[in-house]
Amino acid sequence: MKRILSIAILLSLITSSYTQNSEPDPIGPINPTLSISEDQFLNNQAEALLEHVNMVLSKHQPSWPEEADRRSALLLLDAVLHDVYAPLRPPVHVFFKTRIKKAVDEIEQTEIESGARIWKLYNHGFLIRTRSVTIGFDLVRGKSVNIEGFSIGDDDMSRIIDQCDVLFISHIHDDHAEEWVAQSFIDQGKPVVAPTGMWIDRPVYAHITHLERESHIEQILQVQGGQQELKVVIYPGHQGVDIDNNVTLVYTPEGISFSQMGDQANDDDFEWIDEVANNHVVDVLMPNCWTSDIVRVAKGFDPEVIITGHENEMGHTIDHREPYWLTYQRRKGSESFGGSGEEGYDNPLILMTWGESYYYNRE
Ligand SMILES: [Zn+2]
């Protein structure tokens, strides 16, 4: 019996060293190639460095031009989060959850007179509030990471949902879409807009709003039980060839416009991307940081501000976890990072981490 048990432990250790994000043996090191004391050292180091990141970011709020201290903190965050085992490390869980909790408190207490406040939540999730409406994009708890300790609790996510009037989902992948979240919106009588066909075999499908995926054409979406109206354009984007990805452009009742791009990545779509600014005025663009040729995307939308999303998605292996340093490289248009190799983009770039917010006012 004892022998069988030790074989089982050995097997689980071997498995955990090869499987991304599998839960570790609770009594062994998180990284099975390290001794217990080496592994504990990395937990302690993560805790110390993340504490420093929190301190610097709290003193240097998102702004443009970006302060050097702030940039250093984001780069330090890249280093901590690109430990292969970072999604399993308790200090990373605490860092993530504490920041989200703080954001939820802020959201509940924030009223806007003019302009907009934009919170970055997990991955490509944003919550935007103006004087009259609150809009959610790709809100998820982080279940894509598949680690129990690393996800937004149901109670916190429910509080976020309570604060929103509408949810726009770009596409089906679980780092952007969660049926539980969508169903919660629907249970509250709030619209959920998603691509046609997404979750077609699920009961929730009949309650989802499917707007036309048509370039530049404004459609009306009622929110708050018809008390407010949004003008919405759903650009027919794609991730690769097969996956429909809604690139949503929303005008709030105040006339401020926001576009979130989901996992946009398809060169044929430059046909409409190149023409967005000739048809619409875009205040804030929220592209996936790794979208194909972000310099050309910036030129096509020509927004007042760019806030990239999707950095450090902890469910991805480190080579696709998308660090901040790559977002800075891509801004320069560097060819080896998907740019044209000619020049970068000049639009202000606001980089934020989980739970941070930025106040935008056109004036
Ligand atoms: Zn994604």
PDB file of N, CA and C in Angstrom, residues 12 15-25 30 32 81 83-89 92-93 122 142-150 174 312-318 321:
ATOM      1  N   SER A  12       2.818  11.825  -9.834  1.00  0.00           N
ATOM      2  CA  SER A  12       2.209  13.147  -9.851  1.00  0.00           C
ATOM      3  C   SER A  12       3.273  14.233  -9.988  1.00  0.00           C
ATOM      4  N   THR A  15       4.322  14.212 -13.659  1.00  0.00           N
ATOM      5  CA  THR A  15       3.275  14.830 -14.467  1.00  0.00           C
ATOM      6  C   THR A  15       3.308  16.341 -14.309  1.00  0.00           C
ATOM      7  N   SER A  16       3.474  16.786 -13.029  1.00  0.00           N
ATOM      8  CA  SER A  16       3.395  18.227 -12.812  1.00  0.00           C
ATOM      9  C   SER A  16       4.572  18.958 -13.440  1.00  0.00           C
ATOM     10  N   SER A  17       5.701  18.263 -13.644  1.00  0.00           N
ATOM     11  CA  SER A  17       6.825  18.951 -14.260  1.00  0.00           C
ATOM     12  C   SER A  17       6.628  19.119 -15.767  1.00  0.00           C
ATOM     13  N   TYR A  18       5.727  18.355 -16.347  1.00  0.00           N
ATOM     14  CA  TYR A  18       5.521  18.470 -17.792  1.00  0.00           C
ATOM     15  C   TYR A  18       4.224  19.174 -18.164  1.00  0.00           C
ATOM     16  N   THR A  19       3.272  19.196 -17.273  1.00  0.00           N
ATOM     17  CA  THR A  19       1.978  19.777 -17.617  1.00  0.00           C
ATOM     18  C   THR A  19       1.918  21.212 -17.124  1.00  0.00           C
ATOM     19  N   GLN A  20       1.641  22.123 -18.037  1.00  0.00           N
ATOM     20  CA  GLN A  20       1.523  23.527 -17.656  1.00  0.00           C
ATOM     21  C   GLN A  20       0.413  23.692 -16.625  1.00  0.00           C
ATOM     22  N   ASN A  21       0.744  24.319 -15.530  1.00  0.00           N
ATOM     23  CA  ASN A  21      -0.247  24.752 -14.552  1.00  0.00           C
ATOM     24  C   ASN A  21      -0.990  23.641 -13.825  1.00  0.00           C
ATOM     25  N   SER A  22      -0.430  22.446 -13.777  1.00  0.00           N
ATOM     26  CA  SER A  22      -1.109  21.444 -12.961  1.00  0.00           C
ATOM     27  C   SER A  22      -0.793  21.742 -11.502  1.00  0.00           C
ATOM     28  N   GLU A  23      -1.703  21.410 -10.635  1.00  0.00           N
ATOM     29  CA  GLU A  23      -1.515  21.713  -9.214  1.00  0.00           C
ATOM     30  C   GLU A  23      -0.347  20.880  -8.666  1.00  0.00           C
ATOM     31  N   PRO A  24       0.522  21.477  -7.863  1.00  0.00           N
ATOM     32  CA  PRO A  24       1.684  20.730  -7.364  1.00  0.00           C
ATOM     33  C   PRO A  24       1.300  19.829  -6.202  1.00  0.00           C
ATOM     34  N   ASP A  25       2.208  18.921  -5.890  1.00  0.00           N
ATOM     35  CA  ASP A  25       2.091  18.137  -4.676  1.00  0.00           C
ATOM     36  C   ASP A  25       2.116  19.115  -3.503  1.00  0.00           C
ATOM     37  N   ILE A  30       6.870  23.814  -5.499  1.00  0.00           N
ATOM     38  CA  ILE A  30       5.992  24.169  -6.630  1.00  0.00           C
ATOM     39  C   ILE A  30       6.697  23.833  -7.932  1.00  0.00           C
ATOM     40  N   PRO A  32       9.142  21.410  -9.370  1.00  0.00           N
ATOM     41  CA  PRO A  32       9.698  20.119  -8.923  1.00  0.00           C
ATOM     42  C   PRO A  32      11.175  19.944  -9.215  1.00  0.00           C
ATOM     43  N   LEU A  81       6.263  37.418 -13.359  1.00  0.00           N
ATOM     44  CA  LEU A  81       5.172  36.633 -13.942  1.00  0.00           C
ATOM     45  C   LEU A  81       5.645  35.686 -15.047  1.00  0.00           C
ATOM     46  N   ASP A  83       8.168  33.584 -14.578  1.00  0.00           N
ATOM     47  CA  ASP A  83       8.583  32.323 -13.963  1.00  0.00           C
ATOM     48  C   ASP A  83       7.534  31.307 -14.444  1.00  0.00           C
ATOM     49  N   VAL A  84       7.992  30.183 -14.997  1.00  0.00           N
ATOM     50  CA  VAL A  84       7.059  29.171 -15.514  1.00  0.00           C
ATOM     51  C   VAL A  84       5.998  28.820 -14.459  1.00  0.00           C
ATOM     52  N   TYR A  85       6.420  28.819 -13.195  1.00  0.00           N
ATOM     53  CA  TYR A  85       5.533  28.391 -12.116  1.00  0.00           C
ATOM     54  C   TYR A  85       4.807  29.554 -11.428  1.00  0.00           C
ATOM     55  N   ALA A  86       4.916  30.749 -11.997  1.00  0.00           N
ATOM     56  CA  ALA A  86       4.280  31.926 -11.384  1.00  0.00           C
ATOM     57  C   ALA A  86       2.775  31.740 -11.115  1.00  0.00           C
ATOM     58  N   PRO A  87       2.009  31.080 -12.032  1.00  0.00           N
ATOM     59  CA  PRO A  87       0.565  30.947 -11.764  1.00  0.00           C
ATOM     60  C   PRO A  87       0.260  30.134 -10.491  1.00  0.00           C
ATOM     61  N   LEU A  88       1.255  29.377 -10.012  1.00  0.00           N
ATOM     62  CA  LEU A  88       1.049  28.548  -8.824  1.00  0.00           C
ATOM     63  C   LEU A  88       1.580  29.197  -7.549  1.00  0.00           C
ATOM     64  N   ARG A  89       2.257  30.300  -7.669  1.00  0.00           N
ATOM     65  CA  ARG A  89       2.921  30.888  -6.498  1.00  0.00           C
ATOM     66  C   ARG A  89       1.949  31.741  -5.676  1.00  0.00           C
ATOM     67  N   VAL A  92       1.749  35.558  -6.009  1.00  0.00           N
ATOM     68  CA  VAL A  92       1.117  36.019  -7.254  1.00  0.00           C
ATOM     69  C   VAL A  92      -0.408  36.020  -7.089  1.00  0.00           C
ATOM     70  N   HIS A  93      -0.929  34.984  -6.424  1.00  0.00           N
ATOM     71  CA  HIS A  93      -2.381  34.931  -6.165  1.00  0.00           C
ATOM     72  C   HIS A  93      -2.823  36.129  -5.334  1.00  0.00           C
ATOM     73  N   TYR A 122      -8.951  41.426 -15.487  1.00  0.00           N
ATOM     74  CA  TYR A 122      -8.058  40.331 -15.885  1.00  0.00           C
ATOM     75  C   TYR A 122      -7.919  40.222 -17.404  1.00  0.00           C
ATOM     76  N   GLY A 142     -10.762  34.473 -14.809  1.00  0.00           N
ATOM     77  CA  GLY A 142      -9.401  33.920 -14.891  1.00  0.00           C
ATOM     78  C   GLY A 142      -9.394  32.409 -14.835  1.00  0.00           C
ATOM     79  N   LYS A 143     -10.527  31.790 -15.160  1.00  0.00           N
ATOM     80  CA  LYS A 143     -10.600  30.320 -15.136  1.00  0.00           C
ATOM     81  C   LYS A 143      -9.704  29.682 -16.197  1.00  0.00           C
ATOM     82  N   SER A 144      -9.305  30.476 -17.211  1.00  0.00           N
ATOM     83  CA  SER A 144      -8.417  29.970 -18.263  1.00  0.00           C
ATOM     84  C   SER A 144      -7.069  29.539 -17.683  1.00  0.00           C
ATOM     85  N   VAL A 145      -6.711  30.089 -16.544  1.00  0.00           N
ATOM     86  CA  VAL A 145      -5.432  29.756 -15.920  1.00  0.00           C
ATOM     87  C   VAL A 145      -5.499  28.363 -15.286  1.00  0.00           C
ATOM     88  N   ASN A 146      -6.729  27.960 -14.918  1.00  0.00           N
ATOM     89  CA  ASN A 146      -6.962  26.606 -14.417  1.00  0.00           C
ATOM     90  C   ASN A 146      -6.215  26.305 -13.115  1.00  0.00           C
ATOM     91  N   ILE A 147      -6.051  27.321 -12.298  1.00  0.00           N
ATOM     92  CA  ILE A 147      -5.451  27.174 -10.971  1.00  0.00           C
ATOM     93  C   ILE A 147      -6.440  27.758  -9.968  1.00  0.00           C
ATOM     94  N   GLU A 148      -6.847  26.938  -9.008  1.00  0.00           N
ATOM     95  CA  GLU A 148      -7.889  27.372  -8.074  1.00  0.00           C
ATOM     96  C   GLU A 148      -7.552  28.705  -7.395  1.00  0.00           C
ATOM     97  N   GLY A 149      -6.287  28.850  -6.963  1.00  0.00           N
ATOM     98  CA  GLY A 149      -5.884  30.073  -6.252  1.00  0.00           C
ATOM     99  C   GLY A 149      -5.841  31.307  -7.129  1.00  0.00           C
ATOM    100  N   PHE A 150      -5.723  31.100  -8.435  1.00  0.00           N
ATOM    101  CA  PHE A 150      -5.608  32.247  -9.332  1.00  0.00           C
ATOM    102  C   PHE A 150      -6.908  32.461 -10.084  1.00  0.00           C
ATOM    103  N   ASP A 174     -11.669  30.987 -23.630  1.00  0.00           N
ATOM    104  CA  ASP A 174     -12.008  31.141 -22.210  1.00  0.00           C
ATOM    105  C   ASP A 174     -11.190  32.201 -21.477  1.00  0.00           C
ATOM    106  N   ASN A 312       0.411  39.327 -19.958  1.00  0.00           N
ATOM    107  CA  ASN A 312       0.532  38.397 -18.834  1.00  0.00           C
ATOM    108  C   ASN A 312      -0.728  37.575 -18.569  1.00  0.00           C
ATOM    109  N   GLU A 313      -1.242  36.941 -19.623  1.00  0.00           N
ATOM    110  CA  GLU A 313      -2.333  35.975 -19.454  1.00  0.00           C
ATOM    111  C   GLU A 313      -1.688  34.707 -18.898  1.00  0.00           C
ATOM    112  N   MET A 314      -1.966  34.421 -17.641  1.00  0.00           N
ATOM    113  CA  MET A 314      -1.212  33.402 -16.919  1.00  0.00           C
ATOM    114  C   MET A 314      -1.569  31.975 -17.330  1.00  0.00           C
ATOM    115  N   GLY A 315      -2.611  31.810 -18.142  1.00  0.00           N
ATOM    116  CA  GLY A 315      -2.961  30.483 -18.648  1.00  0.00           C
ATOM    117  C   GLY A 315      -2.080  30.075 -19.823  1.00  0.00           C
ATOM    118  N   HIS A 316      -1.311  31.027 -20.355  1.00  0.00           N
ATOM    119  CA  HIS A 316      -0.468  30.736 -21.508  1.00  0.00           C
ATOM    120  C   HIS A 316       0.945  30.349 -21.048  1.00  0.00           C
ATOM    121  N   THR A 317       1.617  29.539 -21.868  1.00  0.00           N
ATOM    122  CA  THR A 317       3.023  29.235 -21.592  1.00  0.00           C
ATOM    123  C   THR A 317       3.818  30.536 -21.722  1.00  0.00           C
ATOM    124  N   ILE A 318       4.986  30.601 -21.076  1.00  0.00           N
ATOM    125  CA  ILE A 318       5.666  31.906 -20.949  1.00  0.00           C
ATOM    126  C   ILE A 318       6.005  32.533 -22.295  1.00  0.00           C
ATOM    127  N   ARG A 321       2.921  34.454 -23.041  1.00  0.00           N
ATOM    128  CA  ARG A 321       2.267  35.128 -21.915  1.00  0.00           C
ATOM    129  C   ARG A 321       2.225  36.635 -22.143  1.00  0.00           C
TER     130      ARG A 321
END
